[in-house]
Amino acid sequence: MARPGNKIIQAKLVLLGDMGAGKTSLALRFVKGQFFLNQEPTIGAAFFTQILSLSEATVKFDIWDTAGQERYHSLAPMYYRGAAAAIVVYDISNIDSFVRAKKWVQELQRHGSQKLVMALVANKSDLEPKRKVETEEGEQYAQENGMFYMETSAKTAENINELFYEIAKRLARAF
Ligand code: GDP
Ligand code: MG
């Protein structure tokens, strides 16, 4: 039950990033608490919902995931339409995924709304020994582009709830 004065915010959240970065895994970890080492690239709901309750608001997330269309390096405008928040994901063990994450940010800036809450997510933090993208690089790029930065692991669940809480808090402030 929502408390008096507690806002209810329905927010479309889009996941962006190259194939294999961990978009589907992040969503599944957050929504279902599950992780699969052999996550199928094109299989999945492509749509998830989850509710987060903060003291100041209740946020109902409609999470849009791709069904593999990111392999063409662009997504249909309807994917971005009406989105209130976006997560751009890359894999810390894959430089290419970071280079392409920047392209996804540019896509977002072209197609998304002005006041989108944007997170840059450095995923697979459990692969620290194989790290190819330094924390500072991600942080700096995020800062320059009005995003907040977070390192996550869908495998160990590190920072997954924190990521969505931070987005919810920023949405509550913006609405
Ligand atoms: P998507 O193409 O961006 O949706 O990426 P997927 O969620 O399908 O993940 C691609 C592969 O990376 C799968 O084999 C996942 O099991 C794996 N994966 C996703 N997140 C992590 C993570 O945090 N750590 C590790 N080690 N593997 C991950
Ligand atoms: Mg996927």
Coordinates of N, CA, C and O and ligand atoms in Angstrom, one line a residue:
M1 N 0.9 -1.2 0.0 CA 0.0 0.0 0.0 C 0.9 1.2 0.0 O 1.8 1.4 0.8
A2 N 0.5 2.2 -0.9 CA 1.3 3.4 -0.9 C 0.8 4.3 0.3 O -0.3 4.3 0.6
R3 N 1.8 4.9 0.9 CA 1.5 5.8 2.1 C 1.0 7.1 1.5 O 1.3 7.5 0.4
P4 N 0.2 7.8 2.4 CA -0.3 9.2 1.9 C 0.9 10.0 1.6 O 1.9 10.0 2.3
G5 N 0.8 10.7 0.5 CA 1.9 11.6 0.0 C 3.0 10.8 -0.7 O 4.0 11.4 -1.1
N6 N 2.9 9.5 -0.7 CA 3.9 8.7 -1.4 C 3.5 8.7 -2.9 O 2.5 8.1 -3.3
K7 N 4.4 9.2 -3.7 CA 4.1 9.3 -5.2 C 4.3 7.9 -5.8 O 5.1 7.1 -5.3
I8 N 3.5 7.6 -6.8 CA 3.7 6.4 -7.6 C 4.2 6.8 -9.0 O 3.6 7.6 -9.6
I9 N 5.4 6.3 -9.3 CA 6.0 6.7 -10.6 C 6.1 5.5 -11.5 O 6.7 4.4 -11.1
Q10 N 5.5 5.6 -12.6 CA 5.6 4.5 -13.6 C 6.7 4.9 -14.6 O 6.6 5.9 -15.2
A11 N 7.8 4.1 -14.6 CA 8.9 4.6 -15.4 C 9.4 3.5 -16.4 O 9.7 2.4 -16.0
K12 N 9.5 3.9 -17.7 CA 10.0 3.0 -18.7 C 11.6 3.1 -18.6 O 12.1 4.2 -18.6
L13 N 12.2 2.0 -18.5 CA 13.7 2.0 -18.4 C 14.2 1.1 -19.6 O 13.8 0.0 -19.7
V14 N 15.1 1.7 -20.4 CA 15.7 0.9 -21.5 C 17.1 0.5 -21.2 O 17.9 1.2 -20.6
L15 N 17.4 -0.7 -21.6 CA 18.7 -1.3 -21.5 C 19.4 -1.2 -22.9 O 18.8 -1.6 -23.9
L16 N 20.6 -0.7 -22.9 CA 21.4 -0.5 -24.1 C 22.8 -1.1 -23.9 O 23.3 -1.1 -22.8
G17 N 23.5 -1.4 -25.0 CA 24.8 -1.9 -24.9 C 25.0 -3.1 -25.9 O 24.0 -3.6 -26.3
D18 N 26.2 -3.4 -26.1 CA 26.4 -4.4 -27.1 C 26.0 -5.8 -26.7 O 25.9 -6.1 -25.5
M19 N 25.9 -6.7 -27.7 CA 25.5 -8.0 -27.4 C 26.6 -8.7 -26.5 O 27.8 -8.5 -26.8
G20 N 26.2 -9.3 -25.5 CA 27.2 -10.0 -24.6 C 27.6 -9.2 -23.4 O 28.3 -9.7 -22.5
A21 N 27.2 -7.9 -23.3 CA 27.7 -7.0 -22.2 C 27.0 -7.4 -20.9 O 27.5 -7.2 -19.8
G22 N 25.8 -8.0 -21.0 CA 25.1 -8.5 -19.8 C 23.8 -7.8 -19.5 O 23.3 -7.9 -18.4
K23 N 23.1 -7.2 -20.5 CA 21.9 -6.5 -20.3 C 20.8 -7.5 -19.8 O 20.1 -7.2 -18.8
T24 N 20.6 -8.6 -20.5 CA 19.6 -9.5 -20.0 C 19.9 -10.1 -18.7 O 19.0 -10.2 -17.8
S25 N 21.2 -10.3 -18.4 CA 21.6 -10.9 -17.1 C 21.3 -9.9 -16.0 O 20.9 -10.3 -14.9
L26 N 21.6 -8.6 -16.2 CA 21.3 -7.6 -15.2 C 19.8 -7.5 -14.9 O 19.4 -7.5 -13.7
A27 N 19.0 -7.6 -15.9 CA 17.5 -7.5 -15.7 C 17.0 -8.7 -15.0 O 16.3 -8.6 -14.0
L28 N 17.5 -9.9 -15.4 CA 17.1 -11.1 -14.7 C 17.5 -11.2 -13.3 O 16.8 -11.7 -12.4
R29 N 18.7 -10.7 -13.0 CA 19.3 -10.7 -11.6 C 18.4 -9.8 -10.8 O 18.0 -10.1 -9.6
F30 N 18.1 -8.6 -11.3 CA 17.3 -7.6 -10.5 C 15.8 -8.1 -10.3 O 15.3 -8.0 -9.2
V31 N 15.2 -8.6 -11.4 CA 13.8 -8.9 -11.3 C 13.6 -10.3 -10.7 O 12.6 -10.5 -9.9
K32 N 14.4 -11.3 -11.0 CA 14.2 -12.6 -10.5 C 15.2 -13.2 -9.6 O 15.1 -14.3 -9.1
G33 N 16.3 -12.5 -9.4 CA 17.4 -13.0 -8.6 C 18.1 -14.1 -9.2 O 18.8 -14.9 -8.5
Q34 N 18.0 -14.3 -10.5 CA 18.7 -15.4 -11.2 C 19.9 -15.0 -12.0 O 19.9 -13.9 -12.5
F35 N 20.7 -16.0 -12.3 CA 21.8 -15.7 -13.2 C 22.1 -17.0 -14.0 O 22.1 -18.1 -13.4
F36 N 22.4 -16.9 -15.3 CA 22.7 -18.1 -16.1 C 24.0 -17.8 -16.8 O 24.1 -16.8 -17.5
L37 N 24.9 -18.7 -16.7 CA 26.2 -18.6 -17.3 C 26.1 -18.6 -18.9 O 26.9 -18.0 -19.6
N38 N 25.1 -19.4 -19.3 CA 24.9 -19.4 -20.8 C 23.7 -18.8 -21.2 O 22.8 -19.4 -21.9
Q39 N 23.6 -17.5 -20.8 CA 22.4 -16.7 -21.2 C 22.3 -16.7 -22.7 O 23.2 -16.3 -23.4
E40 N 21.1 -17.1 -23.2 CA 20.9 -17.1 -24.7 C 20.7 -15.7 -25.2 O 19.9 -14.9 -24.6
P41 N 21.5 -15.3 -26.2 CA 21.4 -13.9 -26.7 C 20.1 -13.4 -27.1 O 19.7 -12.2 -26.8
T42 N 19.3 -14.2 -27.7 CA 18.0 -13.7 -28.3 C 16.8 -14.2 -27.5 O 15.7 -13.9 -27.9
I43 N 17.0 -14.9 -26.4 CA 15.9 -15.4 -25.7 C 15.7 -14.6 -24.4 O 16.6 -14.1 -23.8
G44 N 14.5 -14.5 -24.1 CA 14.2 -13.8 -22.8 C 12.9 -13.0 -23.0 O 12.3 -13.0 -24.1
A45 N 12.4 -12.5 -22.0 CA 11.1 -11.8 -22.0 C 11.1 -10.6 -22.9 O 10.2 -10.3 -23.5
A46 N 12.3 -9.9 -23.0 CA 12.5 -8.6 -23.6 C 11.7 -7.6 -22.9 O 11.7 -6.4 -23.3
F47 N 11.0 -8.0 -21.9 CA 10.2 -7.0 -21.1 C 10.0 -7.5 -19.7 O 9.6 -8.6 -19.5
F48 N 10.4 -6.7 -18.7 CA 10.3 -7.1 -17.3 C 9.7 -6.0 -16.5 O 9.8 -4.8 -16.9
T49 N 9.0 -6.3 -15.5 CA 8.5 -5.3 -14.6 C 9.0 -5.6 -13.2 O 9.2 -6.7 -12.8
Q50 N 9.2 -4.5 -12.4 CA 9.6 -4.6 -11.0 C 9.3 -3.4 -10.3 O 9.3 -2.3 -10.8
I51 N 8.9 -3.5 -9.0 CA 8.5 -2.4 -8.2 C 9.5 -2.2 -7.1 O 10.0 -3.1 -6.4
L52 N 9.9 -0.9 -6.9 CA 10.8 -0.6 -5.8 C 10.2 0.5 -5.0 O 9.7 1.5 -5.5
S53 N 10.2 0.3 -3.7 CA 9.6 1.2 -2.8 C 10.6 2.0 -2.0 O 11.5 1.4 -1.3
L54 N 10.6 3.3 -2.2 CA 11.5 4.2 -1.5 C 10.6 4.9 -0.4 O 9.4 4.9 -0.5
S55 N 11.2 5.6 0.5 CA 10.4 6.4 1.5 C 9.6 7.5 0.8 O 8.5 7.8 1.1
E56 N 10.2 8.0 -0.3 CA 9.6 9.2 -0.9 C 8.7 8.8 -2.1 O 7.8 9.6 -2.5
A57 N 8.8 7.6 -2.6 CA 8.0 7.2 -3.8 C 8.1 5.7 -4.0 O 8.9 5.0 -3.5
T58 N 7.1 5.2 -4.8 CA 7.1 3.9 -5.2 C 7.3 3.9 -6.7 O 6.6 4.6 -7.5
V59 N 8.4 3.2 -7.2 CA 8.7 3.3 -8.6 C 8.4 1.9 -9.2 O 8.8 0.9 -8.8
K60 N 7.5 2.0 -10.3 CA 7.2 0.8 -11.0 C 8.0 0.8 -12.3 O 7.8 1.7 -13.2
F61 N 9.0 -0.1 -12.4 CA 9.8 -0.1 -13.6 C 9.2 -1.0 -14.7 O 8.8 -2.1 -14.4
D62 N 9.1 -0.4 -15.9 CA 8.9 -1.3 -17.1 C 10.3 -1.3 -17.8 O 10.7 -0.3 -18.3
I63 N 10.9 -2.5 -17.7 CA 12.2 -2.6 -18.2 C 12.2 -3.2 -19.6 O 11.7 -4.3 -19.8
W64 N 12.8 -2.5 -20.6 CA 12.8 -3.0 -21.9 C 14.2 -3.5 -22.2 O 15.2 -2.8 -22.1
D65 N 14.2 -4.8 -22.6 CA 15.5 -5.4 -23.0 C 15.4 -5.7 -24.5 O 14.3 -5.7 -25.1
T66 N 16.5 -5.8 -25.2 CA 16.5 -6.1 -26.6 C 16.4 -7.7 -26.8 O 16.6 -8.4 -25.9
A67 N 16.0 -8.0 -28.0 CA 15.9 -9.5 -28.3 C 17.0 -9.7 -29.4 O 16.7 -10.5 -30.3
G68 N 18.1 -9.1 -29.2 CA 19.2 -9.3 -30.1 C 19.4 -8.3 -31.2 O 20.3 -8.4 -32.0
Q69 N 18.4 -7.3 -31.3 CA 18.5 -6.3 -32.4 C 19.8 -5.4 -32.3 O 20.2 -4.8 -33.2
E70 N 20.4 -5.4 -31.1 CA 21.6 -4.6 -30.9 C 22.8 -5.1 -31.8 O 23.7 -4.3 -32.0
R71 N 22.7 -6.2 -32.4 CA 23.7 -6.7 -33.3 C 23.8 -5.8 -34.5 O 24.8 -5.7 -35.1
Y72 N 22.7 -5.1 -34.8 CA 22.7 -4.2 -36.0 C 23.2 -2.8 -35.5 O 23.1 -1.8 -36.3
H73 N 23.6 -2.6 -34.3 CA 24.1 -1.3 -33.7 C 23.1 -0.2 -33.8 O 23.5 1.0 -33.7
S74 N 21.8 -0.5 -33.9 CA 20.8 0.5 -33.7 C 19.5 -0.1 -33.3 O 19.3 -1.3 -33.5
L75 N 18.7 0.7 -32.7 CA 17.4 0.1 -32.2 C 16.3 1.1 -32.8 O 16.5 2.2 -33.1
A76 N 15.1 0.5 -32.9 CA 14.0 1.3 -33.4 C 13.7 2.5 -32.5 O 13.8 2.3 -31.3
P77 N 13.2 3.6 -33.1 CA 12.9 4.8 -32.2 C 11.9 4.4 -31.1 O 11.9 5.0 -30.1
M78 N 11.0 3.5 -31.4 CA 10.0 3.2 -30.4 C 10.6 2.6 -29.1 O 10.0 2.6 -28.0
Y79 N 11.8 2.0 -29.3 CA 12.5 1.5 -28.1 C 12.8 2.6 -27.1 O 12.7 2.4 -25.9
Y80 N 13.2 3.8 -27.6 CA 13.5 4.9 -26.8 C 12.3 5.8 -26.3 O 12.4 6.5 -25.3
R81 N 11.3 5.7 -27.1 CA 10.1 6.6 -26.9 C 9.5 6.5 -25.5 O 9.2 5.4 -25.1
G82 N 9.5 7.6 -24.9 CA 8.8 7.7 -23.5 C 9.7 7.1 -22.4 O 9.2 7.0 -21.3
A83 N 10.9 6.8 -22.7 CA 11.8 6.2 -21.6 C 12.1 7.3 -20.6 O 12.4 8.5 -21.0
A84 N 12.1 7.0 -19.3 CA 12.5 7.9 -18.3 C 13.9 7.7 -17.8 O 14.5 8.5 -17.2
A85 N 14.4 6.5 -18.1 CA 15.7 6.1 -17.6 C 16.3 5.1 -18.6 O 15.6 4.4 -19.3
A86 N 17.7 5.1 -18.6 CA 18.4 4.2 -19.5 C 19.6 3.7 -18.8 O 20.3 4.5 -18.0
I87 N 19.9 2.5 -19.0 CA 21.2 1.9 -18.5 C 22.0 1.5 -19.7 O 21.5 0.7 -20.6
V88 N 23.2 2.0 -19.9 CA 24.1 1.6 -20.9 C 25.2 0.7 -20.3 O 25.9 1.1 -19.4
V89 N 25.2 -0.5 -20.8 CA 26.1 -1.5 -20.2 C 27.3 -1.8 -21.1 O 27.2 -1.9 -22.3
Y90 N 28.4 -2.0 -20.4 CA 29.6 -2.6 -21.1 C 30.2 -3.7 -20.1 O 29.8 -3.8 -19.0
D91 N 31.1 -4.4 -20.7 CA 31.8 -5.5 -20.0 C 33.2 -5.1 -19.7 O 34.0 -4.7 -20.6
I92 N 33.6 -5.0 -18.4 CA 35.0 -4.5 -18.1 C 36.1 -5.3 -18.7 O 37.2 -4.8 -18.8
S93 N 35.8 -6.5 -19.1 CA 36.9 -7.4 -19.7 C 36.9 -7.2 -21.2 O 37.7 -8.0 -21.9
N94 N 36.2 -6.3 -21.8 CA 36.1 -6.2 -23.3 C 36.1 -4.7 -23.7 O 35.1 -4.0 -23.6
I95 N 37.2 -4.3 -24.2 CA 37.4 -2.9 -24.6 C 36.4 -2.5 -25.7 O 35.8 -1.4 -25.6
D96 N 36.2 -3.4 -26.6 CA 35.3 -3.1 -27.7 C 33.9 -2.7 -27.1 O 33.2 -1.9 -27.7
S97 N 33.5 -3.4 -26.1 CA 32.1 -3.2 -25.6 C 32.1 -1.8 -24.9 O 31.0 -1.1 -24.9
F98 N 33.2 -1.3 -24.5 CA 33.3 0.1 -23.9 C 33.2 1.1 -25.0 O 32.5 2.1 -25.0
V99 N 34.0 0.9 -26.1 CA 34.0 1.8 -27.3 C 32.6 1.9 -27.8 O 32.1 3.0 -28.1
R100 N 31.9 0.7 -27.9 CA 30.6 0.7 -28.4 C 29.5 1.3 -27.4 O 28.5 1.9 -27.9
A101 N 29.8 1.2 -26.2 CA 28.9 1.8 -25.2 C 28.8 3.3 -25.4 O 27.7 3.9 -25.3
K102 N 29.9 3.9 -25.8 CA 29.9 5.3 -26.1 C 29.0 5.6 -27.3 O 28.4 6.7 -27.4
K103 N 29.0 4.7 -28.3 CA 28.1 4.9 -29.4 C 26.6 4.8 -29.0 O 25.8 5.5 -29.5
W104 N 26.4 3.9 -28.0 CA 25.0 3.8 -27.5 C 24.6 5.0 -26.8 O 23.4 5.4 -26.8
V105 N 25.6 5.6 -26.1 CA 25.2 6.9 -25.4 C 24.9 8.0 -26.4 O 23.9 8.7 -26.2
Q106 N 25.6 8.0 -27.5 CA 25.3 9.0 -28.6 C 23.9 8.7 -29.2 O 23.1 9.7 -29.4
E107 N 23.6 7.5 -29.4 CA 22.2 7.1 -29.9 C 21.2 7.6 -28.9 O 20.1 8.1 -29.3
L108 N 21.5 7.4 -27.7 CA 20.5 7.8 -26.6 C 20.3 9.3 -26.6 O 19.2 9.8 -26.5
Q109 N 21.4 10.0 -26.8 CA 21.4 11.5 -26.8 C 20.6 12.0 -28.1 O 19.9 13.0 -28.0
R110 N 20.6 11.2 -29.1 CA 19.9 11.6 -30.3 C 18.4 11.3 -30.2 O 17.5 12.1 -30.6
H111 N 18.1 10.1 -29.6 CA 16.7 9.6 -29.6 C 15.9 9.8 -28.3 O 14.7 9.8 -28.3
G112 N 16.7 9.9 -27.2 CA 16.0 9.9 -25.9 C 15.6 11.3 -25.5 O 15.9 12.3 -26.2
S113 N 14.8 11.3 -24.4 CA 14.4 12.7 -23.9 C 15.5 13.4 -23.3 O 16.5 12.8 -22.9
Q114 N 15.3 14.7 -23.1 CA 16.4 15.6 -22.5 C 16.7 15.2 -21.1 O 17.8 15.2 -20.6
K115 N 15.6 14.9 -20.3 CA 15.9 14.7 -18.9 C 15.8 13.3 -18.4 O 15.4 12.9 -17.3
L116 N 16.4 12.4 -19.3 CA 16.5 11.0 -19.0 C 17.5 10.8 -17.9 O 18.6 11.4 -17.8
V117 N 17.2 9.9 -17.0 CA 18.1 9.5 -15.9 C 19.0 8.4 -16.6 O 18.5 7.4 -17.1
M118 N 20.3 8.6 -16.7 CA 21.2 7.7 -17.4 C 22.3 7.1 -16.5 O 23.0 7.9 -15.8
A119 N 22.4 5.8 -16.6 CA 23.5 5.1 -15.8 C 24.4 4.5 -16.8 O 24.0 3.9 -17.8
L120 N 25.7 4.6 -16.5 CA 26.7 3.9 -17.3 C 27.2 2.8 -16.4 O 27.7 3.0 -15.3
V121 N 27.0 1.6 -16.9 CA 27.2 0.4 -16.0 C 28.4 -0.5 -16.6 O 28.3 -1.0 -17.7
A122 N 29.4 -0.6 -15.7 CA 30.6 -1.4 -16.0 C 30.3 -2.8 -15.4 O 30.4 -3.0 -14.2
N123 N 29.8 -3.7 -16.2 CA 29.4 -5.0 -15.7 C 30.5 -6.0 -15.7 O 31.5 -5.8 -16.3
K124 N 30.2 -7.1 -15.1 CA 31.2 -8.3 -15.0 C 32.4 -7.9 -14.1 O 33.5 -8.3 -14.3
S125 N 32.1 -7.2 -13.0 CA 33.1 -6.8 -12.1 C 33.8 -8.0 -11.4 O 34.9 -7.8 -10.9
D126 N 33.1 -9.1 -11.5 CA 33.8 -10.3 -11.0 C 34.9 -10.8 -11.8 O 35.7 -11.6 -11.4
L127 N 35.1 -10.2 -13.0 CA 36.2 -10.6 -13.9 C 37.3 -9.6 -13.8 O 38.1 -9.4 -14.7
E128 N 37.5 -9.1 -12.6 CA 38.6 -8.2 -12.3 C 40.0 -8.6 -12.8 O 40.7 -7.8 -13.4
P129 N 40.4 -9.9 -12.7 CA 41.7 -10.3 -13.2 C 41.8 -10.1 -14.7 O 42.9 -9.9 -15.3
K130 N 40.7 -10.0 -15.4 CA 40.7 -9.8 -16.9 C 40.3 -8.4 -17.3 O 40.0 -8.2 -18.4
R131 N 40.3 -7.5 -16.3 CA 39.8 -6.2 -16.6 C 40.7 -5.5 -17.7 O 41.9 -5.5 -17.7
K132 N 39.9 -4.8 -18.6 CA 40.6 -4.1 -19.7 C 40.2 -2.6 -19.7 O 40.8 -1.8 -20.4
V133 N 39.1 -2.3 -19.0 CA 38.7 -0.9 -18.9 C 38.8 -0.4 -17.5 O 38.1 -1.0 -16.6
E134 N 39.6 0.6 -17.3 CA 39.8 1.0 -15.9 C 38.6 1.8 -15.4 O 37.9 2.5 -16.2
T135 N 38.4 1.7 -14.1 CA 37.3 2.4 -13.4 C 37.3 3.9 -13.8 O 36.2 4.5 -14.1
E136 N 38.5 4.5 -13.8 CA 38.6 6.0 -14.0 C 38.1 6.4 -15.4 O 37.5 7.4 -15.6
E137 N 38.3 5.5 -16.4 CA 37.9 5.8 -17.8 C 36.4 5.8 -17.8 O 35.8 6.7 -18.5
G138 N 35.7 4.9 -17.2 CA 34.3 4.8 -17.2 C 33.7 6.0 -16.4 O 32.8 6.7 -16.9
E139 N 34.3 6.2 -15.3 CA 33.8 7.4 -14.4 C 33.9 8.7 -15.1 O 33.0 9.5 -15.1
Q140 N 35.0 8.9 -15.8 CA 35.2 10.1 -16.5 C 34.2 10.3 -17.7 O 33.6 11.4 -17.8
Y141 N 34.0 9.3 -18.4 CA 33.1 9.3 -19.5 C 31.7 9.6 -19.0 O 30.9 10.4 -19.6
A142 N 31.3 8.9 -18.0 CA 30.0 9.1 -17.4 C 29.8 10.6 -17.0 O 28.8 11.2 -17.3
Q143 N 30.8 11.1 -16.3 CA 30.7 12.5 -15.8 C 30.6 13.5 -16.9 O 29.7 14.4 -16.8
E144 N 31.3 13.3 -18.0 CA 31.3 14.2 -19.1 C 29.9 14.1 -19.8 O 29.6 15.0 -20.6
N145 N 29.2 13.1 -19.6 CA 27.9 12.9 -20.4 C 26.7 12.9 -19.5 O 25.6 12.4 -19.9
G146 N 26.8 13.4 -18.3 CA 25.7 13.6 -17.4 C 25.1 12.3 -17.0 O 23.9 12.2 -16.8
M147 N 25.9 11.3 -16.8 CA 25.5 9.9 -16.4 C 26.0 9.7 -15.0 O 27.0 10.2 -14.6
F148 N 25.4 8.7 -14.3 CA 26.1 8.3 -13.1 C 26.7 6.9 -13.4 O 26.3 6.2 -14.3
Y149 N 27.8 6.6 -12.7 CA 28.6 5.4 -13.0 C 28.5 4.3 -11.9 O 28.5 4.7 -10.7
M150 N 28.4 3.1 -12.3 CA 28.4 2.0 -11.3 C 29.0 0.8 -11.9 O 28.9 0.5 -13.1
E151 N 29.7 0.0 -11.0 CA 30.3 -1.3 -11.5 C 29.4 -2.4 -10.9 O 29.2 -2.4 -9.6
T152 N 29.0 -3.3 -11.7 CA 28.1 -4.3 -11.2 C 28.6 -5.7 -11.6 O 29.5 -5.9 -12.5
S153 N 28.0 -6.7 -11.0 CA 28.2 -8.1 -11.5 C 26.8 -8.8 -11.4 O 26.3 -8.9 -10.3
A154 N 26.3 -9.1 -12.6 CA 25.0 -9.9 -12.6 C 25.3 -11.3 -12.0 O 24.4 -11.9 -11.5
K155 N 26.6 -11.7 -12.1 CA 26.9 -13.1 -11.6 C 26.9 -13.1 -10.1 O 26.3 -14.0 -9.5
T156 N 27.6 -12.2 -9.4 CA 27.6 -12.2 -8.0 C 26.5 -11.3 -7.3 O 26.4 -11.3 -6.1
A157 N 25.8 -10.6 -8.1 CA 24.8 -9.6 -7.7 C 25.3 -8.3 -7.1 O 24.6 -7.5 -6.6
E158 N 26.7 -8.1 -7.2 CA 27.2 -6.9 -6.7 C 26.6 -5.7 -7.3 O 26.6 -5.6 -8.6
N159 N 26.2 -4.8 -6.5 CA 25.6 -3.5 -6.9 C 24.4 -3.5 -7.8 O 24.0 -2.5 -8.4
I160 N 23.8 -4.6 -8.0 CA 22.6 -4.7 -8.8 C 21.4 -3.9 -8.2 O 20.8 -3.0 -8.8
N161 N 21.1 -4.2 -6.9 CA 20.0 -3.5 -6.3 C 20.4 -2.0 -6.1 O 19.5 -1.2 -6.3
E162 N 21.6 -1.8 -5.8 CA 22.1 -0.4 -5.6 C 21.9 0.4 -6.9 O 21.5 1.6 -6.9
L163 N 22.1 -0.2 -8.0 CA 21.9 0.4 -9.3 C 20.5 0.9 -9.5 O 20.2 2.0 -9.9
F164 N 19.6 0.0 -9.3 CA 18.2 0.3 -9.5 C 17.6 1.3 -8.5 O 16.8 2.1 -8.8
Y165 N 18.1 1.1 -7.2 CA 17.7 2.1 -6.2 C 18.2 3.5 -6.6 O 17.5 4.5 -6.4
E166 N 19.4 3.6 -7.1 CA 19.9 4.9 -7.4 C 19.1 5.5 -8.6 O 18.7 6.7 -8.5
I167 N 18.7 4.7 -9.5 CA 17.8 5.2 -10.6 C 16.5 5.6 -10.0 O 16.0 6.7 -10.4
A168 N 15.9 4.8 -9.2 CA 14.6 5.1 -8.6 C 14.7 6.5 -7.8 O 13.8 7.3 -7.9
K169 N 15.7 6.6 -7.1 CA 15.9 7.9 -6.3 C 16.0 9.1 -7.2 O 15.4 10.1 -6.9
R170 N 16.7 9.0 -8.3 CA 16.8 10.1 -9.2 C 15.5 10.4 -9.9 O 15.2 11.5 -10.2
L171 N 14.8 9.3 -10.2 CA 13.4 9.5 -10.8 C 12.5 10.2 -9.9 O 11.8 11.1 -10.3
A172 N 12.5 9.8 -8.6 CA 11.7 10.4 -7.6 C 11.9 11.9 -7.4 O 11.0 12.6 -7.3
R173 N 13.2 12.2 -7.6 CA 13.6 13.6 -7.5 C 13.1 14.4 -8.7 O 12.7 15.5 -8.6
A174 N 13.1 13.7 -9.9 CA 12.8 14.4 -11.1 C 11.3 14.6 -11.4 O 10.8 15.5 -12.0
F175 N 10.5 13.6 -10.9 CA 9.1 13.6 -11.2 C 8.3 14.6 -10.3 O 8.7 14.8 -9.1
Ligands
GDP1 P1 23.3 -9.3 -23.4 O1 23.6 -9.8 -24.8 O2 23.9 -7.9 -23.2 O3 21.9 -9.4 -23.0 O4 24.2 -10.2 -22.4 P2 23.7 -11.5 -21.6 O5 23.0 -11.1 -20.4 O6 23.1 -12.4 -22.6 O7 25.2 -12.0 -21.1 C1 26.1 -12.4 -22.1 C2 27.1 -13.5 -21.4 O8 27.8 -12.8 -20.3 C3 26.3 -14.6 -20.8 O9 27.1 -15.8 -20.9 C4 26.2 -14.3 -19.3 O10 26.1 -15.4 -18.5 C5 27.5 -13.5 -19.1 N1 27.4 -12.5 -18.0 C6 26.5 -11.5 -17.9 N2 26.7 -10.8 -16.8 C7 27.9 -11.3 -16.2 C8 28.6 -10.9 -15.1 O11 28.4 -10.0 -14.3 N3 29.8 -11.7 -14.9 C9 30.2 -12.7 -15.7 N4 31.3 -13.4 -15.3 N5 29.4 -13.1 -16.7 C10 28.3 -12.4 -17.0
MG2 MG 20.2 -9.9 -24.1

